[in-house]
CSV table of C-alpha atoms and ligand atoms in Angstrom, one decimal:
chain,number,residue,atom,x,y,z
A,1,MET,CA,82.6,3.1,28.6
A,2,ASP,CA,80.9,2.4,25.3
A,3,ARG,CA,79.6,-1.1,24.9
A,4,ALA,CA,79.8,-1.3,21.1
A,5,ALA,CA,83.4,-0.1,21.0
A,6,LEU,CA,84.5,-2.4,23.8
A,7,THR,CA,82.6,-5.4,22.3
A,8,SER,CA,84.3,-5.0,18.9
A,9,LEU,CA,87.7,-4.6,20.6
A,10,LEU,CA,87.1,-7.8,22.6
A,11,ALA,CA,85.9,-9.6,19.5
A,12,GLU,CA,89.1,-8.6,17.7
A,13,TRP,CA,91.0,-10.2,20.5
A,14,GLY,CA,88.9,-13.4,20.3
A,15,GLN,CA,87.3,-12.7,23.7
A,16,PRO,CA,83.8,-13.8,24.5
A,17,ALA,CA,81.1,-11.1,24.3
A,18,TYR,CA,80.1,-11.4,28.0
A,19,ARG,CA,83.4,-9.8,28.9
A,20,ALA,CA,82.0,-6.4,27.9
A,21,ARG,CA,79.0,-6.9,30.2
A,22,GLN,CA,81.4,-7.7,33.1
A,23,ALA,CA,83.4,-4.6,32.5
A,24,ILE,CA,80.4,-2.3,32.4
A,25,GLU,CA,78.9,-3.9,35.4
A,26,ALA,CA,82.2,-3.4,37.3
A,27,GLN,CA,82.3,0.3,36.3
A,28,ARG,CA,78.7,0.8,37.3
A,29,SER,CA,79.3,-0.7,40.7
A,30,GLY,CA,82.4,1.2,41.7
A,31,ALA,CA,85.5,0.1,39.9
A,32,ASP,CA,87.8,2.9,38.9
A,33,GLY,CA,90.4,1.1,36.7
A,34,TRP,CA,90.9,-2.1,34.7
A,35,GLY,CA,92.9,-3.5,37.7
A,36,GLU,CA,89.7,-3.4,39.8
A,37,VAL,CA,87.6,-5.5,37.4
A,38,SER,CA,88.1,-8.8,39.3
A,39,THR,CA,85.7,-10.7,37.0
A,40,LEU,CA,88.2,-10.4,34.1
A,41,PRO,CA,91.3,-12.6,33.8
A,42,ALA,CA,94.5,-10.8,34.8
A,43,ALA,CA,96.0,-11.0,31.3
A,44,LEU,CA,93.0,-9.4,29.7
A,45,ARG,CA,93.0,-6.7,32.4
A,46,ALA,CA,96.6,-5.9,31.6
A,47,ARG,CA,95.9,-5.8,27.9
A,48,LEU,CA,93.0,-3.5,28.3
A,49,GLU,CA,95.0,-1.3,30.6
A,50,GLU,CA,97.4,-0.7,27.7
A,51,SER,CA,94.7,-0.2,25.0
A,52,LEU,CA,91.7,1.6,26.4
A,53,PRO,CA,91.2,4.2,29.2
A,54,PHE,CA,88.9,2.8,31.8
A,55,TRP,CA,87.2,6.2,32.1
A,56,ALA,CA,87.1,8.4,29.0
A,57,LEU,CA,86.2,11.4,31.2
A,58,THR,CA,87.3,11.8,34.8
A,59,PRO,CA,85.8,14.2,37.4
A,60,ASP,CA,87.7,17.4,37.8
A,61,ALA,CA,85.3,19.3,40.0
A,62,ARG,CA,82.0,18.6,41.8
A,63,VAL,CA,79.6,21.0,43.2
A,64,GLU,CA,76.2,20.4,44.9
A,65,SER,CA,73.3,22.8,44.8
A,66,ARG,CA,71.0,23.7,47.7
A,67,ASP,CA,68.3,21.8,45.9
A,68,GLY,CA,70.4,18.6,45.7
A,69,THR,CA,71.4,19.0,42.1
A,70,VAL,CA,75.0,17.8,41.5
A,71,LYS,CA,77.2,19.2,38.8
A,72,TRP,CA,80.5,17.8,37.6
A,73,GLY,CA,83.3,19.3,35.6
A,74,LEU,CA,84.7,16.3,33.6
A,75,ARG,CA,88.1,16.2,31.9
A,76,GLY,CA,88.8,14.2,28.7
A,77,VAL,CA,92.2,12.6,28.1
A,78,ASP,CA,93.1,15.7,25.9
A,79,GLY,CA,92.3,18.1,28.7
A,80,ALA,CA,88.9,19.2,27.3
A,81,VAL,CA,86.3,19.9,30.0
A,82,VAL,CA,82.6,19.4,29.9
A,83,GLU,CA,79.8,19.4,32.4
A,84,ALA,CA,77.2,16.9,33.5
A,85,VAL,CA,74.4,17.5,36.0
A,86,LEU,CA,72.3,15.1,38.1
A,87,ILE,CA,68.9,16.4,39.0
A,88,ALA,CA,66.9,14.9,41.9
A,89,HIS,CA,63.1,14.6,41.6
A,90,ALA,CA,60.5,13.4,44.1
A,91,GLU,CA,60.0,9.7,44.7
A,92,GLY,CA,63.6,8.6,44.0
A,93,ARG,CA,63.7,9.5,40.3
A,94,ARG,CA,66.9,11.0,39.0
A,95,THR,CA,67.7,12.7,35.7
A,96,VAL,CA,71.2,13.2,34.3
A,97,CYS,CA,71.7,16.0,31.9
A,98,VAL,CA,74.6,15.1,29.6
A,99,SER,CA,76.9,17.1,27.3
A,100,SER,CA,77.5,16.0,23.7
A,101,GLN,CA,80.2,18.6,22.6
A,102,VAL,CA,82.8,20.8,24.2
A,103,GLY,CA,81.1,24.1,23.5
A,104,CYS,CA,78.7,24.8,20.7
A,105,ALA,CA,78.9,26.3,17.3
A,106,LEU,CA,75.3,27.5,17.1
A,107,GLY,CA,75.5,30.7,19.2
A,108,CYS,CA,72.0,31.0,20.6
A,109,LYS,CA,72.0,34.4,22.3
A,110,PHE,CA,70.6,33.2,25.7
A,111,CYS,CA,73.0,30.3,26.2
A,112,ALA,CA,76.3,30.2,28.0
A,113,THR,CA,77.5,27.2,26.0
A,114,GLY,CA,76.8,29.1,22.8
A,115,ALA,CA,79.0,32.0,24.1
A,116,MET,CA,82.0,29.5,24.3
A,117,GLY,CA,81.9,28.9,20.5
A,118,PRO,CA,82.6,25.6,18.8
A,119,GLY,CA,84.5,22.7,20.4
A,120,ARG,CA,85.1,19.1,19.6
A,121,ASN,CA,82.6,16.3,19.6
A,122,LEU,CA,82.5,13.9,22.5
A,123,THR,CA,83.0,10.3,21.8
A,124,ALA,CA,80.3,7.7,22.7
A,125,SER,CA,82.5,6.5,25.6
A,126,GLU,CA,82.7,10.1,26.9
A,127,ILE,CA,78.9,10.4,26.8
A,128,VAL,CA,78.3,7.1,28.5
A,129,ASP,CA,80.8,7.9,31.2
A,130,GLN,CA,78.7,10.9,32.3
A,131,VAL,CA,75.7,8.5,32.7
A,132,VAL,CA,77.7,5.9,34.6
A,133,LEU,CA,79.0,8.5,37.0
A,134,ALA,CA,75.5,9.9,37.6
A,135,GLY,CA,74.2,6.4,38.1
A,136,ARG,CA,76.8,5.8,40.8
A,137,GLU,CA,75.9,9.1,42.5
A,138,ALA,CA,72.2,8.4,42.4
A,139,GLU,CA,72.8,5.0,44.1
A,140,SER,CA,74.9,6.7,46.8
A,141,GLN,CA,71.8,8.8,47.4
A,142,GLY,CA,69.6,5.7,47.8
A,143,ALA,CA,67.9,6.4,44.4
A,144,ARG,CA,68.1,5.2,40.8
A,145,LEU,CA,69.0,6.9,37.7
A,146,THR,CA,65.8,6.9,35.6
A,147,ASN,CA,66.2,9.5,32.9
A,148,VAL,CA,68.9,10.8,30.5
A,149,VAL,CA,68.5,14.1,28.7
A,150,PHE,CA,70.9,15.5,26.1
A,151,MET,CA,70.5,19.0,27.4
A,152,GLY,CA,74.0,19.7,28.6
A,153,MET,CA,76.7,21.4,26.5
A,154,GLY,CA,76.6,21.1,22.7
A,155,GLU,CA,74.2,20.3,19.9
A,156,PRO,CA,73.6,16.5,19.9
A,157,MET,CA,72.5,16.4,16.3
A,158,GLN,CA,75.8,17.8,15.2
A,159,ASN,CA,77.4,14.7,16.8
A,160,LEU,CA,74.5,12.3,16.1
A,161,ASP,CA,76.5,9.1,15.4
A,162,ALA,CA,78.3,9.2,18.8
A,163,VAL,CA,75.1,10.3,20.5
A,164,LEU,CA,73.2,7.3,19.1
A,165,ASP,CA,76.0,4.9,19.8
A,166,ALA,CA,76.0,6.2,23.4
A,167,CYS,CA,72.2,5.8,23.5
A,168,GLY,CA,72.7,2.1,22.5
A,169,THR,CA,74.8,1.5,25.6
A,170,ILE,CA,72.6,3.6,27.8
A,171,ASN,CA,69.6,1.5,26.7
A,172,HIS,CA,71.1,-1.9,26.3
A,173,PRO,CA,70.2,-4.5,29.1
A,174,GLU,CA,73.9,-5.4,29.3
A,175,GLY,CA,74.8,-1.7,29.3
A,176,ILE,CA,73.0,0.7,31.6
A,177,GLY,CA,69.5,-0.6,30.9
A,178,ILE,CA,67.5,2.7,30.8
A,179,SER,CA,64.4,2.5,28.6
A,180,ALA,CA,64.6,4.5,25.3
A,181,ARG,CA,61.4,6.3,26.3
A,182,ARG,CA,63.4,7.8,29.2
A,183,ILE,CA,66.2,9.1,27.0
A,184,ALA,CA,65.5,12.5,25.4
A,185,ILE,CA,67.6,14.2,22.7
A,186,SER,CA,67.1,18.0,22.6
A,187,THR,CA,68.0,19.9,19.4
A,188,VAL,CA,68.2,23.5,18.3
A,189,GLY,CA,66.2,22.3,15.3
A,190,TRP,CA,68.8,20.6,13.1
A,191,VAL,CA,66.5,19.4,10.4
A,192,PRO,CA,68.6,16.6,8.8
A,193,GLY,CA,69.2,15.1,12.3
A,194,ILE,CA,65.5,15.0,12.9
A,195,ALA,CA,65.0,12.9,9.7
A,196,THR,CA,67.9,10.5,10.8
A,197,LEU,CA,66.3,10.1,14.2
A,198,ALA,CA,62.9,9.3,12.7
A,199,GLU,CA,64.5,6.3,10.9
A,200,HIS,CA,66.5,5.1,13.9
A,201,PRO,CA,65.3,1.9,15.6
A,202,LEU,CA,65.8,3.2,19.1
A,203,PRO,CA,62.6,5.0,20.2
A,204,VAL,CA,64.2,7.9,22.1
A,205,ARG,CA,62.3,11.1,22.7
A,206,LEU,CA,62.8,14.2,20.6
A,207,ALA,CA,62.7,17.7,22.1
A,208,ILE,CA,62.9,20.8,20.0
A,209,SER,CA,64.2,24.1,21.3
A,210,LEU,CA,61.7,26.4,19.6
A,211,HIS,CA,61.6,29.4,21.9
A,212,ALA,CA,59.6,31.7,19.5
A,213,ALA,CA,56.5,31.5,17.3
A,214,ASP,CA,57.6,33.7,14.5
A,215,ASP,CA,60.7,33.7,12.3
A,216,ALA,CA,61.9,37.3,13.1
A,217,THR,CA,61.9,36.7,16.9
A,218,ARG,CA,63.4,33.2,16.5
A,219,THR,CA,66.2,34.4,14.2
A,220,SER,CA,67.1,37.2,16.7
A,221,LEU,CA,67.5,34.5,19.4
A,222,MET,CA,68.8,31.6,17.4
A,223,PRO,CA,70.9,32.1,14.3
A,224,ILE,CA,70.1,28.6,13.1
A,225,ASN,CA,66.7,29.8,12.2
A,226,THR,CA,67.9,31.5,9.0
A,227,ARG,CA,69.0,28.0,7.8
A,228,TYR,CA,66.0,26.1,9.1
A,229,PRO,CA,63.1,28.5,9.6
A,230,ILE,CA,60.1,27.5,11.8
A,231,ALA,CA,58.0,26.1,8.9
A,232,SER,CA,60.7,23.7,7.7
A,233,LEU,CA,61.5,22.7,11.3
A,234,LEU,CA,57.9,21.9,12.1
A,235,ALA,CA,57.4,20.1,8.8
A,236,ALA,CA,60.4,17.8,9.8
A,237,CYS,CA,58.8,17.3,13.3
A,238,ARG,CA,55.5,16.3,11.7
A,239,ARG,CA,57.3,13.8,9.4
A,240,TYR,CA,59.0,12.4,12.5
A,241,CYS,CA,55.6,12.0,14.3
A,242,ASP,CA,54.1,10.3,11.3
A,243,THR,CA,57.0,7.9,10.9
A,244,THR,CA,57.5,7.0,14.5
A,245,GLY,CA,54.0,7.5,16.0
A,246,ARG,CA,55.7,9.5,18.8
A,247,ARG,CA,54.9,13.0,20.0
A,248,VAL,CA,57.5,15.8,19.9
A,249,PHE,CA,58.3,17.9,22.9
A,250,ILE,CA,58.6,21.6,22.3
A,251,GLU,CA,60.8,23.6,24.6
A,252,TYR,CA,59.8,27.3,24.9
A,253,LEU,CA,61.9,29.6,27.0
A,254,LEU,CA,59.9,32.5,28.4
A,255,LEU,CA,61.8,35.8,28.0
A,256,ASP,CA,60.4,39.0,29.3
A,257,GLY,CA,59.2,41.2,26.6
A,258,VAL,CA,60.7,39.1,23.8
A,259,ASN,CA,58.5,36.1,23.2
A,260,ASP,CA,55.9,36.0,26.1
A,261,SER,CA,53.0,38.2,24.9
A,262,THR,CA,49.5,36.8,24.6
A,263,ALA,CA,49.8,37.3,20.8
A,264,ASP,CA,53.0,35.1,20.9
A,265,ALA,CA,51.0,32.4,22.9
A,266,ARG,CA,48.2,32.5,20.3
A,267,ARG,CA,50.7,32.2,17.4
A,268,LEU,CA,52.4,29.3,19.2
A,269,ALA,CA,49.1,27.5,19.8
A,270,ARG,CA,48.1,27.9,16.1
A,271,LEU,CA,51.4,26.4,15.0
A,272,LEU,CA,51.2,23.4,17.3
A,273,ARG,CA,47.7,22.4,18.1
A,274,ASP,CA,47.4,19.3,16.0
A,275,GLY,CA,48.0,16.8,18.8
A,276,ARG,CA,51.5,16.0,17.7
A,277,PHE,CA,53.3,18.3,20.2
A,278,HIS,CA,53.7,18.8,23.9
A,279,VAL,CA,54.9,22.1,25.1
A,280,ASN,CA,57.3,22.6,28.0
A,281,LEU,CA,57.6,26.2,29.2
A,282,ILE,CA,61.1,26.8,30.5
A,283,GLU,CA,62.2,29.3,33.1
A,284,TYR,CA,65.1,31.4,31.9
A,285,ASN,CA,68.4,30.9,33.8
A,286,ALA,CA,70.6,33.9,34.0
A,287,THR,CA,73.7,33.7,31.8
A,288,GLY,CA,74.9,37.3,32.1
A,289,GLY,CA,73.3,38.2,28.8
A,290,ALA,CA,70.7,40.8,27.8
A,291,TYR,CA,67.6,38.8,28.8
A,292,THR,CA,65.3,38.5,31.8
A,293,GLY,CA,62.9,35.6,32.5
A,294,SER,CA,59.2,36.2,32.3
A,295,SER,CA,57.3,36.8,35.6
A,296,TYR,CA,55.2,34.1,37.2
A,297,GLY,CA,52.1,36.2,36.4
A,298,ARG,CA,53.0,36.5,32.7
A,299,ARG,CA,53.7,32.8,32.5
A,300,GLU,CA,50.2,32.1,33.9
A,301,VAL,CA,48.6,34.4,31.3
A,302,PHE,CA,50.6,32.8,28.5
A,303,MET,CA,49.6,29.3,29.6
A,304,ARG,CA,45.9,30.3,29.7
A,305,ALA,CA,46.1,31.7,26.2
A,306,LEU,CA,47.6,28.4,25.0
A,307,ALA,CA,44.9,26.4,26.8
A,308,GLU,CA,42.1,28.5,25.3
A,309,LEU,CA,43.3,27.5,21.9
A,310,GLY,CA,43.5,23.8,22.9
A,311,LEU,CA,47.3,23.5,23.6
A,312,GLU,CA,48.3,22.0,26.9
A,313,ALA,CA,51.7,23.0,28.3
A,314,SER,CA,53.8,22.1,31.4
A,315,VAL,CA,56.3,24.2,33.2
A,316,ARG,CA,59.8,23.1,33.7
A,317,ARG,CA,61.2,24.6,36.8
A,318,SER,CA,64.8,25.7,37.0
A,319,ARG,CA,67.1,23.5,39.1
A,320,GLY,CA,70.7,24.0,40.3
A,321,ALA,CA,70.8,27.7,39.3
A,322,ASP,CA,72.8,28.6,42.4
A,323,VAL,CA,75.8,26.6,41.2
A,324,ALA,CA,75.3,27.5,37.5
A,325,ALA,CA,74.1,23.9,36.8
A,326,ALA,CA,70.8,24.9,35.2
A,327,CYS,CA,70.0,24.7,31.5
A,328,GLY,CA,72.0,27.1,29.4
A,329,GLN,CA,74.4,27.9,32.2
A,330,LEU,CA,76.9,25.1,31.4
A,331,ALA,CA,80.2,26.4,30.2
A,332,ARG,CA,83.8,25.6,30.9
A,333,SER,CA,84.6,28.9,32.6
A,334,ARG,CA,82.0,28.2,35.3
A,335,THR,CA,83.3,25.0,36.8
B,401,SAH,N1,71.8,22.2,21.9
B,401,SAH,C1,70.6,21.5,22.3
B,401,SAH,C2,70.7,20.9,23.7
B,401,SAH,C3,71.5,21.6,24.7
B,401,SAH,S1,70.7,23.1,25.3
B,401,SAH,C4,69.5,22.5,22.2
B,401,SAH,O1,69.7,23.7,22.0
B,401,SAH,O2,68.3,22.0,22.3
B,401,SAH,C5,69.4,22.4,26.3
B,401,SAH,C6,68.2,23.3,26.5
B,401,SAH,O3,68.6,24.5,27.4
B,401,SAH,C7,67.7,23.9,25.2
B,401,SAH,O4,66.3,23.8,25.2
B,401,SAH,C8,68.2,25.3,25.3
B,401,SAH,O5,67.4,26.2,24.5
B,401,SAH,C9,68.0,25.6,26.8
B,401,SAH,N2,68.7,26.8,27.3
B,401,SAH,C10,69.8,27.4,26.8
B,401,SAH,N3,70.1,28.5,27.5
B,401,SAH,C11,69.2,28.6,28.5
B,401,SAH,C12,69.0,29.5,29.5
B,401,SAH,N4,69.8,30.5,29.8
B,401,SAH,N5,67.9,29.3,30.4
B,401,SAH,C13,67.1,28.2,30.2
B,401,SAH,N6,67.2,27.3,29.2
B,401,SAH,C14,68.3,27.5,28.3
B,402,SF4,FE1,74.1,25.3,21.3
B,402,SF4,FE2,71.8,24.4,22.4
B,402,SF4,FE3,73.2,26.5,23.5
B,402,SF4,FE4,72.0,26.8,21.2
B,402,SF4,S1,71.0,26.4,23.2
B,402,SF4,S2,74.0,27.5,21.7
B,402,SF4,S3,72.2,24.9,20.2
B,402,SF4,S4,73.8,24.3,23.3
């Protein structure tokens, strides 16, 4: 549940502010309905029962990958279905990948969510519920939820108010208490959203899905590039860095024969080697489209070419692909 929404409802009713904390605590530790929040007075529980769904999203399906990744299909009160994914790392760390929209209007050619077309925005409560659910799952695995990434279904910057409200609850010590540095918003490159985020007080991380180093290639993969071409996108990123003092994470999906040549690597390095960016090279996850991921050998050559021009990159391994829970594979039809 969203802390700000609940707090303002409780304030309207003349209830003390700590009631919101009690409700969120109960949801985090296993309660599944207002009736189970024993710290609240019975009359208040009854009133809440009539006014606010305890869960804005409820699990509809759950699958577990061979690598321990868990994916849920989650249903809203209107029947809309989105997906959330919990990824297990070494040393007890856990990352939840959350959705911000039901589908996506931006139509990137390599993405299963893009193929669904546009869908409605999620509310802040629906976003927070994904994180609460994942936190409960992590605890059942003897671990702790440490990171939140907006890399599920949808474009977070087209639903930025709700995303930032949700981040408020996720970050708040009386909400979920995850440090803002461990929350990342990934965007297709929605320039006005980047400017808004730069001015926002919460220091969440910004990740940009760049995926190409020249406009022709990027436009062929991502139609948004005709509206915000690479130069305008990177200018917005630089302003963000200068305003916030934080680096920007660049996501680069390696596609065989499309964007993975040594010349591409050199172009990318020239675009990004001013110390403001960190590059994550991403393995392509099959979505039934026309693309193939680059080979291991090609990726090594690409990384070396970046390093020779002074740009360090990390590789983000694919997780959960056997249950279609990996980046770009999330879509209603697959749950
Ligand atoms: N709309 C946002 C966030 C959701 S997509 C964005 O585009 O950034 C999260 C990440 O998954 C993005 O970096 C996206 O480019 C990447 N992605 C999409 N399809 C993919 C695929 N088939 N394989 C690997 N990554 C993919
Ligand atoms: Fe939408 Fe992101 Fe998929 Fe592009 S990659 S279609 S912006 S969800």
